[in-house]
JSON list of C-alpha atoms in Angstrom, two decimals:
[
{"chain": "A", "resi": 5, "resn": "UNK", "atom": "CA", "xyz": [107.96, 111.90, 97.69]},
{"chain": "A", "resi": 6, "resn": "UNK", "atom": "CA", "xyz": [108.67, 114.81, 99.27]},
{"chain": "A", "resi": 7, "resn": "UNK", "atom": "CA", "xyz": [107.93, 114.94, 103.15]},
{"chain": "A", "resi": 8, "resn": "UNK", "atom": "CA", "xyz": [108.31, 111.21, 103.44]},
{"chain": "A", "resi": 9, "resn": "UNK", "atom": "CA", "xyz": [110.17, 110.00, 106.76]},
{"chain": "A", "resi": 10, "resn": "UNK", "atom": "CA", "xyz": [113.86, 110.10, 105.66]},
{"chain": "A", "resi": 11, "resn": "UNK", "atom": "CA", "xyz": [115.55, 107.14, 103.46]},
{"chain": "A", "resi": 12, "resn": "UNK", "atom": "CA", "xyz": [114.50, 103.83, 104.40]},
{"chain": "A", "resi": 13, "resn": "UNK", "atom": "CA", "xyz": [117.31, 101.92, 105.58]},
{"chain": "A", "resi": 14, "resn": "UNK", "atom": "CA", "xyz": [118.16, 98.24, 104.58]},
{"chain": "A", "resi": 15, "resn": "UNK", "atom": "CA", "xyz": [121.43, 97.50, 106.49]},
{"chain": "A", "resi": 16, "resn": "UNK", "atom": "CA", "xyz": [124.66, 99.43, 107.21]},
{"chain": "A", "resi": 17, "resn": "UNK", "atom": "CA", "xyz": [124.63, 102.24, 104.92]},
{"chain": "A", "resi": 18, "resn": "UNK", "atom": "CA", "xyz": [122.65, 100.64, 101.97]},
{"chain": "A", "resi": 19, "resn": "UNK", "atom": "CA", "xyz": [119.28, 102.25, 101.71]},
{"chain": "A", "resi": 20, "resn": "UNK", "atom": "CA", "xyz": [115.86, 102.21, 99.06]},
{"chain": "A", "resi": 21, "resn": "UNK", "atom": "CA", "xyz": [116.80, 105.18, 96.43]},
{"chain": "A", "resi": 22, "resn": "UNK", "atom": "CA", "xyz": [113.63, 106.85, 96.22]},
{"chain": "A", "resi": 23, "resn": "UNK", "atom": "CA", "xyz": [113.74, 107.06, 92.36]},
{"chain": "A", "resi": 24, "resn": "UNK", "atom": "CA", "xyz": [113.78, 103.21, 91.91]},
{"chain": "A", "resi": 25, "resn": "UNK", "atom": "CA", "xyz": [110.56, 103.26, 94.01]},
{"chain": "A", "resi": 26, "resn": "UNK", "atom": "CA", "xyz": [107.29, 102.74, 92.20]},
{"chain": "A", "resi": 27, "resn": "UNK", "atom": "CA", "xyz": [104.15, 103.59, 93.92]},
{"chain": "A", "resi": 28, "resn": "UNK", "atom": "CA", "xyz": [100.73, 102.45, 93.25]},
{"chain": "A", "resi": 29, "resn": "UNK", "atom": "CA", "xyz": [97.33, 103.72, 94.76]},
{"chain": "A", "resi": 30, "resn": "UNK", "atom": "CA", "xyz": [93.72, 101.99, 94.61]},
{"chain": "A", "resi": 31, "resn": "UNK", "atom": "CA", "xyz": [90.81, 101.88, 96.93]},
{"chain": "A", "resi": 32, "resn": "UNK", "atom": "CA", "xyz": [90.72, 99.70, 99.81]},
{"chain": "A", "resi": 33, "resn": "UNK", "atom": "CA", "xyz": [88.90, 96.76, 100.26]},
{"chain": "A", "resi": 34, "resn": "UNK", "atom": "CA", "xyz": [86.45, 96.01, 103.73]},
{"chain": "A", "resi": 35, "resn": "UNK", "atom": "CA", "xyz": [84.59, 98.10, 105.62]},
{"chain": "A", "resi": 36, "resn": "UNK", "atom": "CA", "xyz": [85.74, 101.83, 106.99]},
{"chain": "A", "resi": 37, "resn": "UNK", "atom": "CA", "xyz": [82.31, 104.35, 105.52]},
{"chain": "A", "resi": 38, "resn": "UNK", "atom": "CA", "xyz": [81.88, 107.11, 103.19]},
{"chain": "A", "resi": 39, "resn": "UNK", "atom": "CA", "xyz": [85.74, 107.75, 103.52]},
{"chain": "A", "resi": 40, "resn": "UNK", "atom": "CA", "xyz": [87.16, 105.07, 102.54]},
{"chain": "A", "resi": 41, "resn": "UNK", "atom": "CA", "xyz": [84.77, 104.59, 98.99]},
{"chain": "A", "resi": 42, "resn": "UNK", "atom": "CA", "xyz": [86.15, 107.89, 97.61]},
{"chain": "A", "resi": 43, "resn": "UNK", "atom": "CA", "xyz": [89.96, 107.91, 98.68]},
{"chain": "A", "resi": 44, "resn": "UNK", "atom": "CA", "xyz": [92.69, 105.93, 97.30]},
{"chain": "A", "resi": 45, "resn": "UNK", "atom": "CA", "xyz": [94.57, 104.53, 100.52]},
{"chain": "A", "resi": 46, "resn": "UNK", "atom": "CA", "xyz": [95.51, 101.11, 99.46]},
{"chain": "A", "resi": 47, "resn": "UNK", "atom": "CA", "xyz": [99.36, 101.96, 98.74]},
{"chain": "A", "resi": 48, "resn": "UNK", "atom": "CA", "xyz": [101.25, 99.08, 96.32]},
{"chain": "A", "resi": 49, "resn": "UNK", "atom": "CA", "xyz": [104.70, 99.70, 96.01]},
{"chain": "A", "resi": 50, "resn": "UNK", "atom": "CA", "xyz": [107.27, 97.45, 93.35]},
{"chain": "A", "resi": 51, "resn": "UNK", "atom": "CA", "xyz": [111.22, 97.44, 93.68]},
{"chain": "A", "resi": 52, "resn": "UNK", "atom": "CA", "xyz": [113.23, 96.57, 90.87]},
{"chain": "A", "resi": 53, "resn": "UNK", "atom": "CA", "xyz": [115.54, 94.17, 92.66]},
{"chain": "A", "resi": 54, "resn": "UNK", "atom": "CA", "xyz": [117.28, 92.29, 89.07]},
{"chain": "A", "resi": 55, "resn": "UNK", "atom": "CA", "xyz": [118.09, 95.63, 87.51]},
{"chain": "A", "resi": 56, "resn": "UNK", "atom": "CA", "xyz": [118.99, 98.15, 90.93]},
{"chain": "A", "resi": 57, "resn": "UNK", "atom": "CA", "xyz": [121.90, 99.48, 91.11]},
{"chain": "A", "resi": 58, "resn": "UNK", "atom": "CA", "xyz": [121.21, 100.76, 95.03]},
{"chain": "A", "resi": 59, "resn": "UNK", "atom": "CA", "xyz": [122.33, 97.12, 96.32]},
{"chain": "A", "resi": 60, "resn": "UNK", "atom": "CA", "xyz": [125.97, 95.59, 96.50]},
{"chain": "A", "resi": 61, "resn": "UNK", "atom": "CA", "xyz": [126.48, 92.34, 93.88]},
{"chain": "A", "resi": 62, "resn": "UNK", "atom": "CA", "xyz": [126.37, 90.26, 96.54]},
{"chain": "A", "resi": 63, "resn": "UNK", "atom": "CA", "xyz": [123.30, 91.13, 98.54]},
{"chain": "A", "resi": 64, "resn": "UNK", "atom": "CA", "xyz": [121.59, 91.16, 94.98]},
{"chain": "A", "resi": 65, "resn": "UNK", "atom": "CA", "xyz": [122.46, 87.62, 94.14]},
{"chain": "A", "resi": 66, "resn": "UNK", "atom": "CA", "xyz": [121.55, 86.24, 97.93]},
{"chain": "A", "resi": 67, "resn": "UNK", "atom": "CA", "xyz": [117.74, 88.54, 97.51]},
{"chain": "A", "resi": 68, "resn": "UNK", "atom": "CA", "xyz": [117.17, 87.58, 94.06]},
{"chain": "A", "resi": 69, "resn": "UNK", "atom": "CA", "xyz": [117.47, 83.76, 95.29]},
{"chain": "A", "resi": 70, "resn": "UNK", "atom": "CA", "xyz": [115.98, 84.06, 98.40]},
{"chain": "A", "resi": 71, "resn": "UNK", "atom": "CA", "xyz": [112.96, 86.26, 97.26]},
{"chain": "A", "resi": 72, "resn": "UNK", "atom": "CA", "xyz": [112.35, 83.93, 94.12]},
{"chain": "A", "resi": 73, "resn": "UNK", "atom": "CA", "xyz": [108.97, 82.59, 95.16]},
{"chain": "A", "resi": 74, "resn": "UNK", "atom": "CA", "xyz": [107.95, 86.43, 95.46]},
{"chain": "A", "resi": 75, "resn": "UNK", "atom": "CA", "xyz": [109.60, 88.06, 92.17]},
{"chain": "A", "resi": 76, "resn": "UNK", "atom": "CA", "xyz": [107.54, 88.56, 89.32]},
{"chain": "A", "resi": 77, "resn": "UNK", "atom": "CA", "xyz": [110.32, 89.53, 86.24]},
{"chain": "A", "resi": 78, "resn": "UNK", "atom": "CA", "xyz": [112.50, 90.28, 88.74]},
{"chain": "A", "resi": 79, "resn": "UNK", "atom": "CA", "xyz": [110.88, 92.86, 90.95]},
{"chain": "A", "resi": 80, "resn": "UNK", "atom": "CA", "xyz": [109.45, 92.71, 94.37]},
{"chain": "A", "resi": 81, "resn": "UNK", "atom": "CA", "xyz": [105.73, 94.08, 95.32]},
{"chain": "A", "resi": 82, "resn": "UNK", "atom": "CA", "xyz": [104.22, 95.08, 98.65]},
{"chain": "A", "resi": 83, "resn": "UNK", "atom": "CA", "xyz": [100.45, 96.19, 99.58]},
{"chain": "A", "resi": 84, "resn": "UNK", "atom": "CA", "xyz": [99.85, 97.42, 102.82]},
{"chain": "A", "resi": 85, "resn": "UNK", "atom": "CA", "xyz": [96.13, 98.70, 103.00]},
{"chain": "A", "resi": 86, "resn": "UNK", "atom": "CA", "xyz": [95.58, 98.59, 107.08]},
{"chain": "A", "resi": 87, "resn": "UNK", "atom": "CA", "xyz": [95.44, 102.34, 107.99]},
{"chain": "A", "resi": 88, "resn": "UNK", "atom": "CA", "xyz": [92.95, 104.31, 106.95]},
{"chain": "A", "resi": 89, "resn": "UNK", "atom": "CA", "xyz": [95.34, 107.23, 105.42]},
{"chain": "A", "resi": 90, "resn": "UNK", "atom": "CA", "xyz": [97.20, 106.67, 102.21]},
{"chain": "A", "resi": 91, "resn": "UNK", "atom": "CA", "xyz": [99.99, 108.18, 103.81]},
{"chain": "A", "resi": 92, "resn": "UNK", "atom": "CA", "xyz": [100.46, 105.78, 107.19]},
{"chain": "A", "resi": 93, "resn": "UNK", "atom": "CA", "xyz": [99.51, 103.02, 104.32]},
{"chain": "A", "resi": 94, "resn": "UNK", "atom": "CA", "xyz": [102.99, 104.32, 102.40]},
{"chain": "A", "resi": 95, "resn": "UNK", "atom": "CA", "xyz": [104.99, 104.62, 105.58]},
{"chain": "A", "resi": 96, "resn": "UNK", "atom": "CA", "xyz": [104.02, 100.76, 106.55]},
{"chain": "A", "resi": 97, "resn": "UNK", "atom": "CA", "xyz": [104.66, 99.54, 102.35]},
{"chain": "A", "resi": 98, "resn": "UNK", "atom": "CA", "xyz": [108.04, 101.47, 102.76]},
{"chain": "A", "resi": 99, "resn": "UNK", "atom": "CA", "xyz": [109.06, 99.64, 106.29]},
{"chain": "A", "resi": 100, "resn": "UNK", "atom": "CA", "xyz": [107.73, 96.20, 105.19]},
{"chain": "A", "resi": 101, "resn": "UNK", "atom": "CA", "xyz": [109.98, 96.39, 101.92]},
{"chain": "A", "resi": 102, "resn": "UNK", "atom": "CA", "xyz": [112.89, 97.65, 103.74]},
{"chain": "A", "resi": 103, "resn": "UNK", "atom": "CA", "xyz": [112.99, 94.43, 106.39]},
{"chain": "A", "resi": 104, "resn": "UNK", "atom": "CA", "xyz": [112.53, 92.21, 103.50]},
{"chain": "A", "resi": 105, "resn": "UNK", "atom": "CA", "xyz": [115.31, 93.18, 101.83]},
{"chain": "A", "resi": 106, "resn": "UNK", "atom": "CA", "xyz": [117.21, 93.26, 104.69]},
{"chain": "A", "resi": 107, "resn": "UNK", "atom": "CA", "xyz": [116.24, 89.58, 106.04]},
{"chain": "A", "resi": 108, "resn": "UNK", "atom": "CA", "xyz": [116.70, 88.31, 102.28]},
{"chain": "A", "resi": 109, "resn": "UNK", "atom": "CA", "xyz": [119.96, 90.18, 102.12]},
{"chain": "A", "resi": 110, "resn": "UNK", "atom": "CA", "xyz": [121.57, 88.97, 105.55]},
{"chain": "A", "resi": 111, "resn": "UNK", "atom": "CA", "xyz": [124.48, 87.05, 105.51]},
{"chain": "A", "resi": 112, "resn": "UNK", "atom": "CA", "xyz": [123.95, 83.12, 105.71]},
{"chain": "A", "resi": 113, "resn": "UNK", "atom": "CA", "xyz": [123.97, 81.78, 109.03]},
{"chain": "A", "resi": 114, "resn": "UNK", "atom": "CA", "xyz": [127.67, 80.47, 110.18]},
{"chain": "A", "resi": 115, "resn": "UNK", "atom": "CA", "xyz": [127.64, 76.43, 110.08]},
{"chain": "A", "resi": 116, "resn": "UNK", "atom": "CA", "xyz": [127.13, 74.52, 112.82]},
{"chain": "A", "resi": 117, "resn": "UNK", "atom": "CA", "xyz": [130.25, 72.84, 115.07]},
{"chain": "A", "resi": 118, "resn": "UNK", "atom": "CA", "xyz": [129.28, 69.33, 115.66]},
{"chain": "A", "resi": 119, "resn": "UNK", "atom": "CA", "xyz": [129.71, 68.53, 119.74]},
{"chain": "A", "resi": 120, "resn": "UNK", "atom": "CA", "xyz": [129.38, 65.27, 121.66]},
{"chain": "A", "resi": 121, "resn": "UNK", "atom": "CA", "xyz": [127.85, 64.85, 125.17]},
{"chain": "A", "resi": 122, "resn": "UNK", "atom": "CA", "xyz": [130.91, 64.64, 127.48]},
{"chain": "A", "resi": 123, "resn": "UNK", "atom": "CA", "xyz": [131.35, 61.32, 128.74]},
{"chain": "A", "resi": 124, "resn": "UNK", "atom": "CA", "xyz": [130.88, 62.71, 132.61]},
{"chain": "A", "resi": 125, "resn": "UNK", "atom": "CA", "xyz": [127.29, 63.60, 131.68]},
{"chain": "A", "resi": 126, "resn": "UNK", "atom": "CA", "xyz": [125.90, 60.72, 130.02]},
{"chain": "A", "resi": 127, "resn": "UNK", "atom": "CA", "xyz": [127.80, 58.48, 133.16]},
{"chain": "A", "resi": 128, "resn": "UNK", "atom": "CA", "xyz": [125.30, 60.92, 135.54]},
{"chain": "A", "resi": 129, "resn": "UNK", "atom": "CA", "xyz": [122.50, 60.36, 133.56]},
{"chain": "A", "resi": 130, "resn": "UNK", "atom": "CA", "xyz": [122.79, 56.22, 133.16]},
{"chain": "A", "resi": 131, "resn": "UNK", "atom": "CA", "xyz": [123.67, 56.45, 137.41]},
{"chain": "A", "resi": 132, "resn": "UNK", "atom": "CA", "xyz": [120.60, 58.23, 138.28]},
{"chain": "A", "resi": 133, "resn": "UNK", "atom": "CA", "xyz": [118.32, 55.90, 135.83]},
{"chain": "A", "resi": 134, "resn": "UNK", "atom": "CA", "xyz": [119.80, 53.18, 137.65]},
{"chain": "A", "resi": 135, "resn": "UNK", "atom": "CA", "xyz": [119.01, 54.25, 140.74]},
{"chain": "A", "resi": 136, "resn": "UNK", "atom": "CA", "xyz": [115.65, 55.16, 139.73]},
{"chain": "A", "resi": 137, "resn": "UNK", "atom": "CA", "xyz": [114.82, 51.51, 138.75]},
{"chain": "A", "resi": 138, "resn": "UNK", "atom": "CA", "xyz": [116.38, 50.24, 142.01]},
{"chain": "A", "resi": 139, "resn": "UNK", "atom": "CA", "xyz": [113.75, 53.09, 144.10]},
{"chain": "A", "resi": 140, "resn": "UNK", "atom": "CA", "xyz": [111.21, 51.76, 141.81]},
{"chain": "A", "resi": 141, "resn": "UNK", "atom": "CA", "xyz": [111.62, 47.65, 142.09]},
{"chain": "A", "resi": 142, "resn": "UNK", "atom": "CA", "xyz": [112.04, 48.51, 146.03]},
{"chain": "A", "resi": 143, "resn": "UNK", "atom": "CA", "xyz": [108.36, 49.60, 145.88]},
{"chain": "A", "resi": 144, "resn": "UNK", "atom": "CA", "xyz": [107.26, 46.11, 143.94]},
{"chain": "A", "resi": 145, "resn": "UNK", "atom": "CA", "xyz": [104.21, 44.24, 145.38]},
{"chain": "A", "resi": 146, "resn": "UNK", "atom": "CA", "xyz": [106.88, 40.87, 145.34]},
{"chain": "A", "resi": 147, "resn": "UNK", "atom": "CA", "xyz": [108.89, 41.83, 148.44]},
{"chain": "A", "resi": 148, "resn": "UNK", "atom": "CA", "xyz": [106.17, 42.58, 150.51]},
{"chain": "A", "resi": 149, "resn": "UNK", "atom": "CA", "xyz": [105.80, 38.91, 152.17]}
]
């Protein structure tokens, strides 16, 4: 699409190949007037994510796992149908595919390093409950004689 704001950029120096893009325009639904009954600003756009060849091995494995629940034969849709003009509507379809590819793409999170409460701090904390209960029986209704 000519004019459109630059390549969208996943992560790094991966980014959506405009050719694997396919675009999709229909009315929108809701209120917006005479406008909005005759133009076609509802913008649907589908990536091919099982047969690109834009993505490394790797991030295509982790997306096509981690986008399962969203893949219908392998390809990923988006609608975005909140602006009134078909081309803001493209712009925000564009965006929202490119940060879902790049949160399903990310790297898995690096496993967590087990720690225990050092012994100092869990010595504090029984000390202070212990003094608590000793504040707390001093103000008992049984010594008051």
């Amino acid at each position: 699409m000519d004019g459109m704001s630059g390549p969208h950029v996943i992560r790094g120096s991966v980014s959506l190949p405009e050719a694997e893009l396919v675009w999709r325009f229909s009315r929108s639904p809701g209120p917006g007037g005479q406008h909005v009954n005759t133009t076609d600003t509802q913008v649907e756009l589908r990536f091919d994510l099982a047969r690109t060849e834009a993505l490394p091995e790797v991030w295509k494995r982790r997306a096509l796992e981690r986008l399962a629940g969203r893949l219908t034969d392998g390809v990923v849709t988006v609608r975005a149908s909140e602006h009134r003009s078909q081309w803001r509507n493209r712009e925000a379809a564009a965006v929202r595919l490119a940060a879902l590819l790049a949160e399903a793409t990310a790297p898995p999170p690096r496993p967590r390093r087990p720690t225990r409460v050092p012994r100092g701090i869990n010595e504090r904390r029984l000390r202070e409950k212990k003094q608590r209960s000793e504040t707390k029986r001093g103000r008992s209704p049984k010594n008051w004689d």
